[in-house]
PDB file of C-alpha atoms in Angstrom:
ATOM      1  CA  UNK A   1     -13.466  17.846  45.261  1.00 47.00           C
ATOM      2  CA  UNK A   2     -11.557  21.002  46.008  1.00 55.00           C
ATOM      3  CA  UNK A   3     -12.802  24.493  45.270  1.00 53.00           C
ATOM      4  CA  UNK A   4      -9.907  24.876  42.842  1.00 86.00           C
ATOM      5  CA  UNK A   5     -11.082  21.851  40.825  1.00 87.00           C
ATOM      6  CA  UNK A   6     -14.665  23.133  40.763  1.00 91.00           C
ATOM      7  CA  UNK A   7     -13.609  26.577  39.598  1.00 92.00           C
ATOM      8  CA  UNK A   8     -11.246  25.101  37.013  1.00 92.00           C
ATOM      9  CA  UNK A   9     -14.075  22.961  35.650  1.00 93.00           C
ATOM     10  CA  UNK A  10     -16.413  25.962  35.448  1.00 94.00           C
ATOM     11  CA  UNK A  11     -13.752  28.022  33.682  1.00 93.00           C
ATOM     12  CA  UNK A  12     -13.076  25.289  31.111  1.00 94.00           C
ATOM     13  CA  UNK A  13     -16.787  24.771  30.448  1.00 94.00           C
ATOM     14  CA  UNK A  14     -17.189  28.487  29.849  1.00 94.00           C
ATOM     15  CA  UNK A  15     -14.252  28.554  27.450  1.00 92.00           C
ATOM     16  CA  UNK A  16     -15.854  25.658  25.554  1.00 93.00           C
ATOM     17  CA  UNK A  17     -19.096  27.605  25.179  1.00 93.00           C
ATOM     18  CA  UNK A  18     -20.988  25.617  27.818  1.00 93.00           C
ATOM     19  CA  UNK A  19     -22.754  27.549  30.610  1.00 93.00           C
ATOM     20  CA  UNK A  20     -20.670  27.029  33.751  1.00 94.00           C
ATOM     21  CA  UNK A  21     -23.724  27.330  35.981  1.00 94.00           C
ATOM     22  CA  UNK A  22     -24.920  24.010  34.526  1.00 95.00           C
ATOM     23  CA  UNK A  23     -22.157  22.166  36.370  1.00 96.00           C
ATOM     24  CA  UNK A  24     -23.903  19.936  38.924  1.00 96.00           C
ATOM     25  CA  UNK A  25     -21.041  17.676  40.011  1.00 94.00           C
ATOM     26  CA  UNK A  26     -17.295  17.414  39.598  1.00 93.00           C
ATOM     27  CA  UNK A  27     -15.671  14.220  40.855  1.00 92.00           C
ATOM     28  CA  UNK A  28     -12.325  12.478  40.330  1.00 91.00           C
ATOM     29  CA  UNK A  29     -12.172   9.289  38.294  1.00 86.00           C
ATOM     30  CA  UNK A  30      -9.896   6.429  39.261  1.00 77.00           C
ATOM     31  CA  UNK A  31      -7.597   4.463  37.014  1.00 61.00           C
ATOM     32  CA  UNK A  32      -5.268   7.119  35.615  1.00 61.00           C
ATOM     33  CA  UNK A  33      -1.620   7.034  36.610  1.00 61.00           C
ATOM     34  CA  UNK A  34      -0.386  10.231  34.996  1.00 74.00           C
ATOM     35  CA  UNK A  35      -3.058  12.839  34.264  1.00 82.00           C
ATOM     36  CA  UNK A  36      -5.737  14.091  36.635  1.00 88.00           C
ATOM     37  CA  UNK A  37      -9.128  12.843  35.366  1.00 93.00           C
ATOM     38  CA  UNK A  38     -12.486  14.239  36.471  1.00 94.00           C
ATOM     39  CA  UNK A  39     -16.108  13.590  35.510  1.00 95.00           C
ATOM     40  CA  UNK A  40     -18.216  16.700  34.979  1.00 96.00           C
ATOM     41  CA  UNK A  41     -21.963  16.115  35.327  1.00 96.00           C
ATOM     42  CA  UNK A  42     -24.204  18.871  33.974  1.00 96.00           C
ATOM     43  CA  UNK A  43     -27.692  19.669  35.189  1.00 95.00           C
ATOM     44  CA  UNK A  44     -29.268  18.142  32.073  1.00 94.00           C
ATOM     45  CA  UNK A  45     -27.553  14.811  32.775  1.00 93.00           C
ATOM     46  CA  UNK A  46     -24.807  15.257  30.190  1.00 94.00           C
ATOM     47  CA  UNK A  47     -21.462  13.799  31.263  1.00 96.00           C
ATOM     48  CA  UNK A  48     -18.066  15.098  30.222  1.00 96.00           C
ATOM     49  CA  UNK A  49     -14.557  14.023  31.144  1.00 96.00           C
ATOM     50  CA  UNK A  50     -11.826  16.536  31.887  1.00 96.00           C
ATOM     51  CA  UNK A  51      -8.149  15.638  31.796  1.00 95.00           C
ATOM     52  CA  UNK A  52      -5.440  17.876  33.204  1.00 92.00           C
ATOM     53  CA  UNK A  53      -1.739  16.950  33.038  1.00 89.00           C
ATOM     54  CA  UNK A  54       0.610  17.097  36.008  1.00 87.00           C
ATOM     55  CA  UNK A  55       2.829  20.173  36.469  1.00 87.00           C
ATOM     56  CA  UNK A  56       5.478  20.499  33.778  1.00 84.00           C
ATOM     57  CA  UNK A  57       8.113  20.021  36.469  1.00 88.00           C
ATOM     58  CA  UNK A  58       6.716  16.593  37.431  1.00 91.00           C
ATOM     59  CA  UNK A  59       9.011  13.647  36.606  1.00 93.00           C
ATOM     60  CA  UNK A  60       8.018  11.526  33.644  1.00 94.00           C
ATOM     61  CA  UNK A  61       9.269   9.673  30.606  1.00 96.00           C
ATOM     62  CA  UNK A  62      10.450  11.674  27.609  1.00 96.00           C
ATOM     63  CA  UNK A  63       7.566  10.629  25.356  1.00 96.00           C
ATOM     64  CA  UNK A  64       5.013  11.684  27.987  1.00 93.00           C
ATOM     65  CA  UNK A  65       5.304  15.387  27.301  1.00 90.00           C
ATOM     66  CA  UNK A  66       2.130  16.847  25.740  1.00 90.00           C
ATOM     67  CA  UNK A  67       0.244  13.556  25.982  1.00 92.00           C
ATOM     68  CA  UNK A  68      -3.102  15.309  25.704  1.00 94.00           C
ATOM     69  CA  UNK A  69      -2.244  16.447  22.172  1.00 94.00           C
ATOM     70  CA  UNK A  70      -1.854  12.803  21.182  1.00 95.00           C
ATOM     71  CA  UNK A  71      -5.045  11.818  22.969  1.00 96.00           C
ATOM     72  CA  UNK A  72      -7.074  14.466  21.143  1.00 96.00           C
ATOM     73  CA  UNK A  73      -5.560  13.268  17.866  1.00 97.00           C
ATOM     74  CA  UNK A  74      -6.644   9.725  18.628  1.00 98.00           C
ATOM     75  CA  UNK A  75     -10.254  10.705  19.350  1.00 98.00           C
ATOM     76  CA  UNK A  76     -10.529  12.862  16.244  1.00 97.00           C
ATOM     77  CA  UNK A  77      -9.126  10.013  14.159  1.00 98.00           C
ATOM     78  CA  UNK A  78     -11.413   7.393  15.735  1.00 98.00           C
ATOM     79  CA  UNK A  79     -14.413   9.552  14.853  1.00 98.00           C
ATOM     80  CA  UNK A  80     -13.507   9.420  11.164  1.00 98.00           C
ATOM     81  CA  UNK A  81     -14.011   5.618  11.109  1.00 98.00           C
ATOM     82  CA  UNK A  82     -17.000   5.567  13.494  1.00 98.00           C
ATOM     83  CA  UNK A  83     -15.197   3.803  16.338  1.00 98.00           C
ATOM     84  CA  UNK A  84     -16.835   4.455  19.732  1.00 98.00           C
ATOM     85  CA  UNK A  85     -14.543   6.745  21.689  1.00 98.00           C
ATOM     86  CA  UNK A  86     -14.829  10.092  23.470  1.00 98.00           C
ATOM     87  CA  UNK A  87     -15.364  13.077  21.220  1.00 97.00           C
ATOM     88  CA  UNK A  88     -13.220  16.146  21.727  1.00 97.00           C
ATOM     89  CA  UNK A  89     -15.212  19.100  23.082  1.00 96.00           C
ATOM     90  CA  UNK A  90     -12.342  21.506  23.695  1.00 95.00           C
ATOM     91  CA  UNK A  91      -8.601  21.519  24.138  1.00 92.00           C
ATOM     92  CA  UNK A  92      -6.383  24.099  25.741  1.00 78.00           C
ATOM     93  CA  UNK A  93      -2.766  24.415  26.609  1.00 68.00           C
ATOM     94  CA  UNK A  94      -3.240  22.386  29.781  1.00 86.00           C
ATOM     95  CA  UNK A  95      -6.477  20.456  29.481  1.00 93.00           C
ATOM     96  CA  UNK A  96      -8.642  18.189  27.333  1.00 96.00           C
ATOM     97  CA  UNK A  97     -12.444  18.259  27.644  1.00 97.00           C
ATOM     98  CA  UNK A  98     -14.279  15.360  26.011  1.00 97.00           C
ATOM     99  CA  UNK A  99     -17.592  13.563  26.002  1.00 97.00           C
ATOM    100  CA  UNK A 100     -18.065  10.570  28.301  1.00 96.00           C
ATOM    101  CA  UNK A 101     -18.676   7.145  26.760  1.00 97.00           C
ATOM    102  CA  UNK A 102     -21.336   4.759  28.084  1.00 96.00           C
ATOM    103  CA  UNK A 103     -20.358   1.697  30.063  1.00 95.00           C
ATOM    104  CA  UNK A 104     -17.944   0.503  32.695  1.00 94.00           C
ATOM    105  CA  UNK A 105     -14.399  -0.812  32.510  1.00 94.00           C
ATOM    106  CA  UNK A 106     -14.191  -4.390  31.197  1.00 95.00           C
ATOM    107  CA  UNK A 107     -14.132  -6.520  34.355  1.00 91.00           C
ATOM    108  CA  UNK A 108     -14.393 -10.128  35.439  1.00 86.00           C
ATOM    109  CA  UNK A 109     -18.196 -10.327  35.536  1.00 90.00           C
ATOM    110  CA  UNK A 110     -18.623 -11.301  31.887  1.00 94.00           C
ATOM    111  CA  UNK A 111     -19.365 -14.869  30.841  1.00 94.00           C
ATOM    112  CA  UNK A 112     -17.056 -16.739  28.498  1.00 95.00           C
ATOM    113  CA  UNK A 113     -19.396 -16.331  25.534  1.00 97.00           C
ATOM    114  CA  UNK A 114     -19.874 -12.626  26.273  1.00 96.00           C
ATOM    115  CA  UNK A 115     -16.126 -12.135  26.359  1.00 97.00           C
ATOM    116  CA  UNK A 116     -15.660 -13.990  23.076  1.00 97.00           C
ATOM    117  CA  UNK A 117     -18.321 -11.851  21.385  1.00 98.00           C
ATOM    118  CA  UNK A 118     -16.739  -8.675  22.754  1.00 98.00           C
ATOM    119  CA  UNK A 119     -13.275  -9.735  21.595  1.00 98.00           C
ATOM    120  CA  UNK A 120     -14.657 -10.305  18.097  1.00 98.00           C
ATOM    121  CA  UNK A 121     -16.349  -6.896  18.154  1.00 98.00           C
ATOM    122  CA  UNK A 122     -13.133  -5.345  19.440  1.00 98.00           C
ATOM    123  CA  UNK A 123     -11.167  -6.917  16.609  1.00 98.00           C
ATOM    124  CA  UNK A 124     -13.434  -5.238  14.080  1.00 98.00           C
ATOM    125  CA  UNK A 125     -13.105  -1.858  15.784  1.00 98.00           C
ATOM    126  CA  UNK A 126      -9.326  -2.054  15.932  1.00 98.00           C
ATOM    127  CA  UNK A 127      -9.186  -3.011  12.251  1.00 98.00           C
ATOM    128  CA  UNK A 128     -11.129   0.174  11.490  1.00 98.00           C
ATOM    129  CA  UNK A 129      -8.708   2.226  13.585  1.00 98.00           C
ATOM    130  CA  UNK A 130      -5.847   0.782  11.581  1.00 98.00           C
ATOM    131  CA  UNK A 131      -7.374   2.101   8.357  1.00 98.00           C
ATOM    132  CA  UNK A 132      -6.578   5.659   9.463  1.00 98.00           C
ATOM    133  CA  UNK A 133      -3.306   6.991   8.096  1.00 98.00           C
ATOM    134  CA  UNK A 134      -1.250   9.864   9.435  1.00 98.00           C
ATOM    135  CA  UNK A 135       1.071  12.494   7.972  1.00 98.00           C
ATOM    136  CA  UNK A 136       4.220  10.784   9.231  1.00 98.00           C
ATOM    137  CA  UNK A 137       5.543   8.298  11.779  1.00 98.00           C
ATOM    138  CA  UNK A 138       5.846   8.763  15.543  1.00 98.00           C
ATOM    139  CA  UNK A 139       4.154  10.659  18.352  1.00 98.00           C
ATOM    140  CA  UNK A 140       1.969  13.533  17.084  1.00 96.00           C
ATOM    141  CA  UNK A 141       2.645  15.396  20.332  1.00 94.00           C
ATOM    142  CA  UNK A 142       6.135  16.250  19.095  1.00 95.00           C
ATOM    143  CA  UNK A 143       7.567  15.084  22.429  1.00 95.00           C
ATOM    144  CA  UNK A 144      10.417  13.314  20.629  1.00 97.00           C
ATOM    145  CA  UNK A 145      10.645  15.735  17.725  1.00 97.00           C
ATOM    146  CA  UNK A 146       8.725  16.082  14.463  1.00 97.00           C
ATOM    147  CA  UNK A 147       7.088  13.133  12.738  1.00 98.00           C
ATOM    148  CA  UNK A 148       9.570  11.010  10.787  1.00 98.00           C
ATOM    149  CA  UNK A 149       9.313  10.062   7.109  1.00 98.00           C
ATOM    150  CA  UNK A 150       9.908   6.369   7.836  1.00 98.00           C
ATOM    151  CA  UNK A 151       9.023   3.922  10.599  1.00 98.00           C
ATOM    152  CA  UNK A 152      12.589   2.821  11.341  1.00 98.00           C
ATOM    153  CA  UNK A 153      13.610   6.396  12.170  1.00 98.00           C
ATOM    154  CA  UNK A 154      10.516   6.950  14.326  1.00 98.00           C
ATOM    155  CA  UNK A 155      10.629   3.696  16.256  1.00 98.00           C
ATOM    156  CA  UNK A 156      14.354   3.743  16.914  1.00 98.00           C
ATOM    157  CA  UNK A 157      13.933   7.279  18.259  1.00 98.00           C
ATOM    158  CA  UNK A 158      11.131   6.041  20.526  1.00 98.00           C
ATOM    159  CA  UNK A 159      13.122   3.029  21.715  1.00 98.00           C
ATOM    160  CA  UNK A 160      16.283   5.050  22.329  1.00 98.00           C
ATOM    161  CA  UNK A 161      14.294   7.629  24.302  1.00 98.00           C
ATOM    162  CA  UNK A 162      12.920   5.057  26.720  1.00 98.00           C
ATOM    163  CA  UNK A 163      16.393   3.561  27.169  1.00 98.00           C
ATOM    164  CA  UNK A 164      17.637   7.064  27.979  1.00 98.00           C
ATOM    165  CA  UNK A 165      14.845   7.227  30.559  1.00 98.00           C
ATOM    166  CA  UNK A 166      16.083   3.975  32.070  1.00 98.00           C
ATOM    167  CA  UNK A 167      19.571   5.410  32.439  1.00 98.00           C
ATOM    168  CA  UNK A 168      18.349   8.747  33.763  1.00 97.00           C
ATOM    169  CA  UNK A 169      16.138   7.192  36.430  1.00 98.00           C
ATOM    170  CA  UNK A 170      18.525   4.291  37.137  1.00 98.00           C
ATOM    171  CA  UNK A 171      15.584   1.969  36.648  1.00 98.00           C
ATOM    172  CA  UNK A 172      15.939  -1.710  37.424  1.00 97.00           C
ATOM    173  CA  UNK A 173      15.811  -3.920  34.333  1.00 98.00           C
ATOM    174  CA  UNK A 174      16.340  -7.674  34.073  1.00 98.00           C
ATOM    175  CA  UNK A 175      19.146  -7.079  31.568  1.00 98.00           C
ATOM    176  CA  UNK A 176      21.662  -4.221  31.255  1.00 98.00           C
ATOM    177  CA  UNK A 177      20.441  -1.257  29.235  1.00 98.00           C
ATOM    178  CA  UNK A 178      23.268  -1.488  26.714  1.00 97.00           C
ATOM    179  CA  UNK A 179      22.509  -5.172  26.135  1.00 97.00           C
ATOM    180  CA  UNK A 180      18.845  -4.351  25.517  1.00 98.00           C
ATOM    181  CA  UNK A 181      19.919  -1.682  23.032  1.00 98.00           C
ATOM    182  CA  UNK A 182      22.201  -4.090  21.141  1.00 97.00           C
ATOM    183  CA  UNK A 183      19.528  -6.783  20.957  1.00 97.00           C
ATOM    184  CA  UNK A 184      16.929  -4.384  19.574  1.00 97.00           C
ATOM    185  CA  UNK A 185      19.316  -2.776  17.113  1.00 97.00           C
ATOM    186  CA  UNK A 186      20.028  -6.137  15.519  1.00 95.00           C
ATOM    187  CA  UNK A 187      16.368  -6.370  14.467  1.00 96.00           C
ATOM    188  CA  UNK A 188      15.773  -2.842  13.213  1.00 97.00           C
ATOM    189  CA  UNK A 189      16.008  -3.881   9.547  1.00 97.00           C
ATOM    190  CA  UNK A 190      12.532  -5.503   9.766  1.00 97.00           C
ATOM    191  CA  UNK A 191      11.029  -2.076  10.462  1.00 98.00           C
ATOM    192  CA  UNK A 192      11.704  -1.094   6.853  1.00 98.00           C
ATOM    193  CA  UNK A 193       8.772  -3.278   5.756  1.00 97.00           C
ATOM    194  CA  UNK A 194       6.340  -0.739   7.265  1.00 98.00           C
ATOM    195  CA  UNK A 195       5.576   1.939   4.693  1.00 97.00           C
ATOM    196  CA  UNK A 196       2.287   3.542   5.811  1.00 98.00           C
ATOM    197  CA  UNK A 197       1.855   5.389   9.135  1.00 98.00           C
ATOM    198  CA  UNK A 198      -1.290   3.953  10.701  1.00 98.00           C
ATOM    199  CA  UNK A 199      -3.212   4.882  13.835  1.00 98.00           C
ATOM    200  CA  UNK A 200      -1.977   2.872  16.835  1.00 98.00           C
ATOM    201  CA  UNK A 201      -3.618   3.273  20.276  1.00 98.00           C
ATOM    202  CA  UNK A 202      -0.897   1.250  22.066  1.00 98.00           C
ATOM    203  CA  UNK A 203      -2.749   1.023  25.391  1.00 97.00           C
ATOM    204  CA  UNK A 204      -5.762  -1.177  24.646  1.00 98.00           C
ATOM    205  CA  UNK A 205      -5.691  -3.356  27.725  1.00 96.00           C
ATOM    206  CA  UNK A 206      -9.060  -4.055  29.334  1.00 95.00           C
ATOM    207  CA  UNK A 207      -8.820  -1.069  31.660  1.00 94.00           C
ATOM    208  CA  UNK A 208      -9.170   1.212  28.628  1.00 96.00           C
ATOM    209  CA  UNK A 209     -12.141  -0.607  27.099  1.00 98.00           C
ATOM    210  CA  UNK A 210     -15.631   0.296  28.322  1.00 97.00           C
ATOM    211  CA  UNK A 211     -18.416  -2.295  28.164  1.00 98.00           C
ATOM    212  CA  UNK A 212     -21.972  -0.991  27.794  1.00 97.00           C
ATOM    213  CA  UNK A 213     -24.849  -3.151  29.081  1.00 94.00           C
ATOM    214  CA  UNK A 214     -27.573  -0.557  28.488  1.00 91.00           C
ATOM    215  CA  UNK A 215     -29.409  -2.723  25.960  1.00 88.00           C
ATOM    216  CA  UNK A 216     -28.840  -6.061  27.684  1.00 88.00           C
ATOM    217  CA  UNK A 217     -26.244  -7.669  25.437  1.00 94.00           C
ATOM    218  CA  UNK A 218     -22.801  -6.295  26.357  1.00 97.00           C
ATOM    219  CA  UNK A 219     -21.294  -4.109  23.667  1.00 97.00           C
ATOM    220  CA  UNK A 220     -18.170  -2.008  23.561  1.00 98.00           C
ATOM    221  CA  UNK A 221     -19.121   1.482  24.699  1.00 98.00           C
ATOM    222  CA  UNK A 222     -15.828   3.186  24.036  1.00 98.00           C
ATOM    223  CA  UNK A 223     -12.078   2.924  23.631  1.00 98.00           C
ATOM    224  CA  UNK A 224     -10.599   5.463  26.026  1.00 97.00           C
ATOM    225  CA  UNK A 225      -7.257   6.882  27.215  1.00 95.00           C
ATOM    226  CA  UNK A 226      -5.761   7.330  23.770  1.00 96.00           C
ATOM    227  CA  UNK A 227      -2.874   9.416  25.117  1.00 94.00           C
ATOM    228  CA  UNK A 228      -0.212   6.834  24.157  1.00 95.00           C
ATOM    229  CA  UNK A 229      -1.178   6.809  20.488  1.00 98.00           C
ATOM    230  CA  UNK A 230       1.306   7.147  17.680  1.00 98.00           C
ATOM    231  CA  UNK A 231       1.421   6.808  13.915  1.00 98.00           C
ATOM    232  CA  UNK A 232       3.140   3.537  13.175  1.00 98.00           C
ATOM    233  CA  UNK A 233       2.791  -0.200  12.538  1.00 98.00           C
ATOM    234  CA  UNK A 234      -0.687  -1.651  13.344  1.00 98.00           C
ATOM    235  CA  UNK A 235       0.583  -4.890  14.978  1.00 98.00           C
ATOM    236  CA  UNK A 236       2.082  -2.721  17.721  1.00 98.00           C
ATOM    237  CA  UNK A 237      -1.467  -2.611  19.105  1.00 98.00           C
ATOM    238  CA  UNK A 238      -1.422  -6.378  19.582  1.00 98.00           C
ATOM    239  CA  UNK A 239       0.915  -6.027  22.574  1.00 98.00           C
ATOM    240  CA  UNK A 240      -1.501  -4.235  24.908  1.00 98.00           C
ATOM    241  CA  UNK A 241      -4.474  -6.092  23.435  1.00 98.00           C
ATOM    242  CA  UNK A 242      -2.834  -9.285  24.733  1.00 98.00           C
ATOM    243  CA  UNK A 243      -1.033  -7.698  27.666  1.00 97.00           C
ATOM    244  CA  UNK A 244       1.424 -10.181  29.213  1.00 96.00           C
ATOM    245  CA  UNK A 245       0.052 -12.768  26.793  1.00 96.00           C
ATOM    246  CA  UNK A 246       0.076 -13.869  23.146  1.00 96.00           C
ATOM    247  CA  UNK A 247      -2.299 -12.319  20.619  1.00 97.00           C
ATOM    248  CA  UNK A 248      -1.994 -15.397  18.409  1.00 97.00           C
ATOM    249  CA  UNK A 249      -3.990 -17.302  21.042  1.00 97.00           C
ATOM    250  CA  UNK A 250      -6.885 -14.807  20.860  1.00 98.00           C
ATOM    251  CA  UNK A 251      -8.856 -16.397  18.039  1.00 98.00           C
ATOM    252  CA  UNK A 252     -12.006 -14.343  18.686  1.00 98.00           C
ATOM    253  CA  UNK A 253     -10.165 -11.039  18.370  1.00 98.00           C
ATOM    254  CA  UNK A 254      -8.233 -12.138  15.282  1.00 98.00           C
ATOM    255  CA  UNK A 255     -11.428 -13.355  13.613  1.00 98.00           C
ATOM    256  CA  UNK A 256     -13.079  -9.984  14.101  1.00 98.00           C
ATOM    257  CA  UNK A 257      -9.935  -8.165  13.038  1.00 98.00           C
ATOM    258  CA  UNK A 258      -9.469 -10.136   9.826  1.00 98.00           C
ATOM    259  CA  UNK A 259     -13.169 -10.108   8.933  1.00 98.00           C
ATOM    260  CA  UNK A 260     -13.061  -6.305   9.093  1.00 98.00           C
ATOM    261  CA  UNK A 261     -10.109  -6.140   6.718  1.00 97.00           C
ATOM    262  CA  UNK A 262      -7.229  -6.127   9.204  1.00 98.00           C
ATOM    263  CA  UNK A 263      -4.001  -7.878   8.238  1.00 95.00           C
ATOM    264  CA  UNK A 264      -2.593 -10.184  10.905  1.00 96.00           C
ATOM    265  CA  UNK A 265       0.115 -12.308   9.322  1.00 93.00           C
ATOM    266  CA  UNK A 266       2.587 -13.823  11.753  1.00 96.00           C
ATOM    267  CA  UNK A 267       5.540 -14.667   9.540  1.00 95.00           C
ATOM    268  CA  UNK A 268       9.099 -14.444  10.839  1.00 94.00           C
ATOM    269  CA  UNK A 269       9.550 -10.746  10.100  1.00 95.00           C
ATOM    270  CA  UNK A 270       6.162  -9.842  11.598  1.00 96.00           C
ATOM    271  CA  UNK A 271       6.914 -11.789  14.774  1.00 96.00           C
ATOM    272  CA  UNK A 272      10.253 -10.036  15.046  1.00 97.00           C
ATOM    273  CA  UNK A 273       8.607  -6.623  14.745  1.00 97.00           C
ATOM    274  CA  UNK A 274       6.042  -7.701  17.322  1.00 98.00           C
ATOM    275  CA  UNK A 275       8.870  -8.740  19.658  1.00 98.00           C
ATOM    276  CA  UNK A 276      10.339  -5.234  19.317  1.00 98.00           C
ATOM    277  CA  UNK A 277       7.000  -3.672  20.227  1.00 98.00           C
ATOM    278  CA  UNK A 278       6.589  -6.045  23.168  1.00 98.00           C
ATOM    279  CA  UNK A 279      10.013  -5.036  24.370  1.00 98.00           C
ATOM    280  CA  UNK A 280       9.160  -1.356  24.031  1.00 98.00           C
ATOM    281  CA  UNK A 281       5.952  -1.561  26.065  1.00 98.00           C
ATOM    282  CA  UNK A 282       7.418  -3.763  28.780  1.00 98.00           C
ATOM    283  CA  UNK A 283      10.387  -1.417  29.107  1.00 98.00           C
ATOM    284  CA  UNK A 284       7.977   1.472  29.636  1.00 98.00           C
ATOM    285  CA  UNK A 285       6.048  -0.483  32.274  1.00 98.00           C
ATOM    286  CA  UNK A 286       9.225  -1.246  34.232  1.00 98.00           C
ATOM    287  CA  UNK A 287      10.865   2.167  33.902  1.00 98.00           C
ATOM    288  CA  UNK A 288       7.806   4.290  34.670  1.00 97.00           C
ATOM    289  CA  UNK A 289       7.609   2.853  38.192  1.00 97.00           C
ATOM    290  CA  UNK A 290      10.468   5.179  39.126  1.00 97.00           C
ATOM    291  CA  UNK A 291       9.058   8.597  38.131  1.00 96.00           C
ATOM    292  CA  UNK A 292       5.593   7.406  39.241  1.00 93.00           C
ATOM    293  CA  UNK A 293       7.099   6.606  42.661  1.00 93.00           C
ATOM    294  CA  UNK A 294       4.861   3.537  42.980  1.00 93.00           C
ATOM    295  CA  UNK A 295       4.675   1.649  46.250  1.00 95.00           C
ATOM    296  CA  UNK A 296       6.794  -1.362  47.085  1.00 95.00           C
ATOM    297  CA  UNK A 297       3.998  -3.837  46.342  1.00 96.00           C
ATOM    298  CA  UNK A 298       3.322  -2.363  42.900  1.00 95.00           C
ATOM    299  CA  UNK A 299       7.041  -2.251  42.088  1.00 96.00           C
ATOM    300  CA  UNK A 300       7.436  -5.881  43.158  1.00 97.00           C
ATOM    301  CA  UNK A 301       4.434  -6.976  41.081  1.00 97.00           C
ATOM    302  CA  UNK A 302       5.782  -5.174  38.020  1.00 97.00           C
ATOM    303  CA  UNK A 303       9.148  -6.869  38.339  1.00 97.00           C
ATOM    304  CA  UNK A 304       7.558 -10.266  38.858  1.00 98.00           C
ATOM    305  CA  UNK A 305       4.980 -10.005  36.051  1.00 98.00           C
ATOM    306  CA  UNK A 306       6.607  -7.759  33.457  1.00 98.00           C
ATOM    307  CA  UNK A 307      10.329  -8.521  33.636  1.00 98.00           C
ATOM    308  CA  UNK A 308       9.910 -12.123  32.347  1.00 98.00           C
ATOM    309  CA  UNK A 309       7.856 -10.780  29.443  1.00 98.00           C
ATOM    310  CA  UNK A 310      10.622  -8.327  28.545  1.00 98.00           C
ATOM    311  CA  UNK A 311      13.216 -11.093  28.692  1.00 98.00           C
ATOM    312  CA  UNK A 312      11.024 -13.299  26.482  1.00 97.00           C
ATOM    313  CA  UNK A 313      10.636 -10.501  23.933  1.00 98.00           C
ATOM    314  CA  UNK A 314      14.392  -9.896  23.817  1.00 97.00           C
ATOM    315  CA  UNK A 315      15.036 -13.629  23.485  1.00 97.00           C
ATOM    316  CA  UNK A 316      12.511 -13.821  20.633  1.00 95.00           C
ATOM    317  CA  UNK A 317      14.292 -10.996  18.824  1.00 93.00           C
ATOM    318  CA  UNK A 318      17.604 -12.801  19.100  1.00 84.00           C
ATOM    319  CA  UNK A 319      16.194 -16.249  18.319  1.00 80.00           C
ATOM    320  CA  UNK A 320      14.349 -15.139  15.195  1.00 67.00           C
ATOM    321  CA  UNK A 321      17.370 -13.197  14.028  1.00 58.00           C
ATOM    322  CA  UNK A 322      19.544 -16.280  14.425  1.00 57.00           C
ATOM    323  CA  UNK A 323      16.990 -18.305  12.498  1.00 53.00           C
ATOM    324  CA  UNK A 324      17.120 -15.825   9.626  1.00 52.00           C
ATOM    325  CA  UNK A 325      20.925 -15.989   9.547  1.00 46.00           C
ATOM    326  CA  UNK A 326      20.901 -19.792   9.460  1.00 41.00           C
ATOM    327  CA  UNK A 327      18.328 -19.923   6.667  1.00 44.00           C
ATOM    328  CA  UNK A 328      20.371 -17.444   4.617  1.00 46.00           C
ATOM    329  CA  UNK A 329      23.357 -19.812   4.461  1.00 39.00           C
TER     330      UNK A 329
END
């Protein structure tokens, strides 16, 4: 840890009203691909997490500006429905200081029954998140402009922005950008069914779910890295929750979600909206490899694993749309 990081941590603690001389350790945390993340251990054993964004001149996607504002919004919102997540300690123009959650990243050491129980618990937590409503639709960071009054306006702005990123970075995609845009546009009418802006994390893959074994039985210790959150359509969360897979096959999660009051109906319109959200996330995953300057192996893996999922999402949009047109005649 550099002297600059140590002094920055002390300065931020002081600004938050915490004695800087209580800082016992400052170490980087792995896993982040955009922000710098550090664990701050205080002399009394208290753990905090500090996030600092890259320089404003660093390359990134359009929606990634002011991500920490969105992350703080997610944690404040999660607290209102008692979902385990970091609690905001202090925010500044260029940092977010939060509490640390117990547990370790969900890994492959869990038994099948433990995983099923955790997926059911997770379903209940996500259903509670989806009870939280926002003041409008879109990213609260304002990266793509002010919140929109309707979901179609917000989501089409989000989708168009990431397509602009693809053009700007000349990112490789399995289909031409203009073709992707036409396919998505043909399905935008189904977005009008969404009338309430709900809290969506949009990055709930296992790497952002902490599992706490403190009391023996594994429990979810915290949902972290809420920087991708937006106010939108709850099923958008199903994409990362079943990353590169199909949420309809996750019976344990859906049981917990529905038992906690979540609505998970997979009719034609809902599946078409879900296909749009799948397309959006998989576009991000492919395009971000350029400004992230990932290595050749990571770029190759992303193309191999993600590109087929994007193609499948686009095909589902077109197929379901054709089905609707046939049934209308």
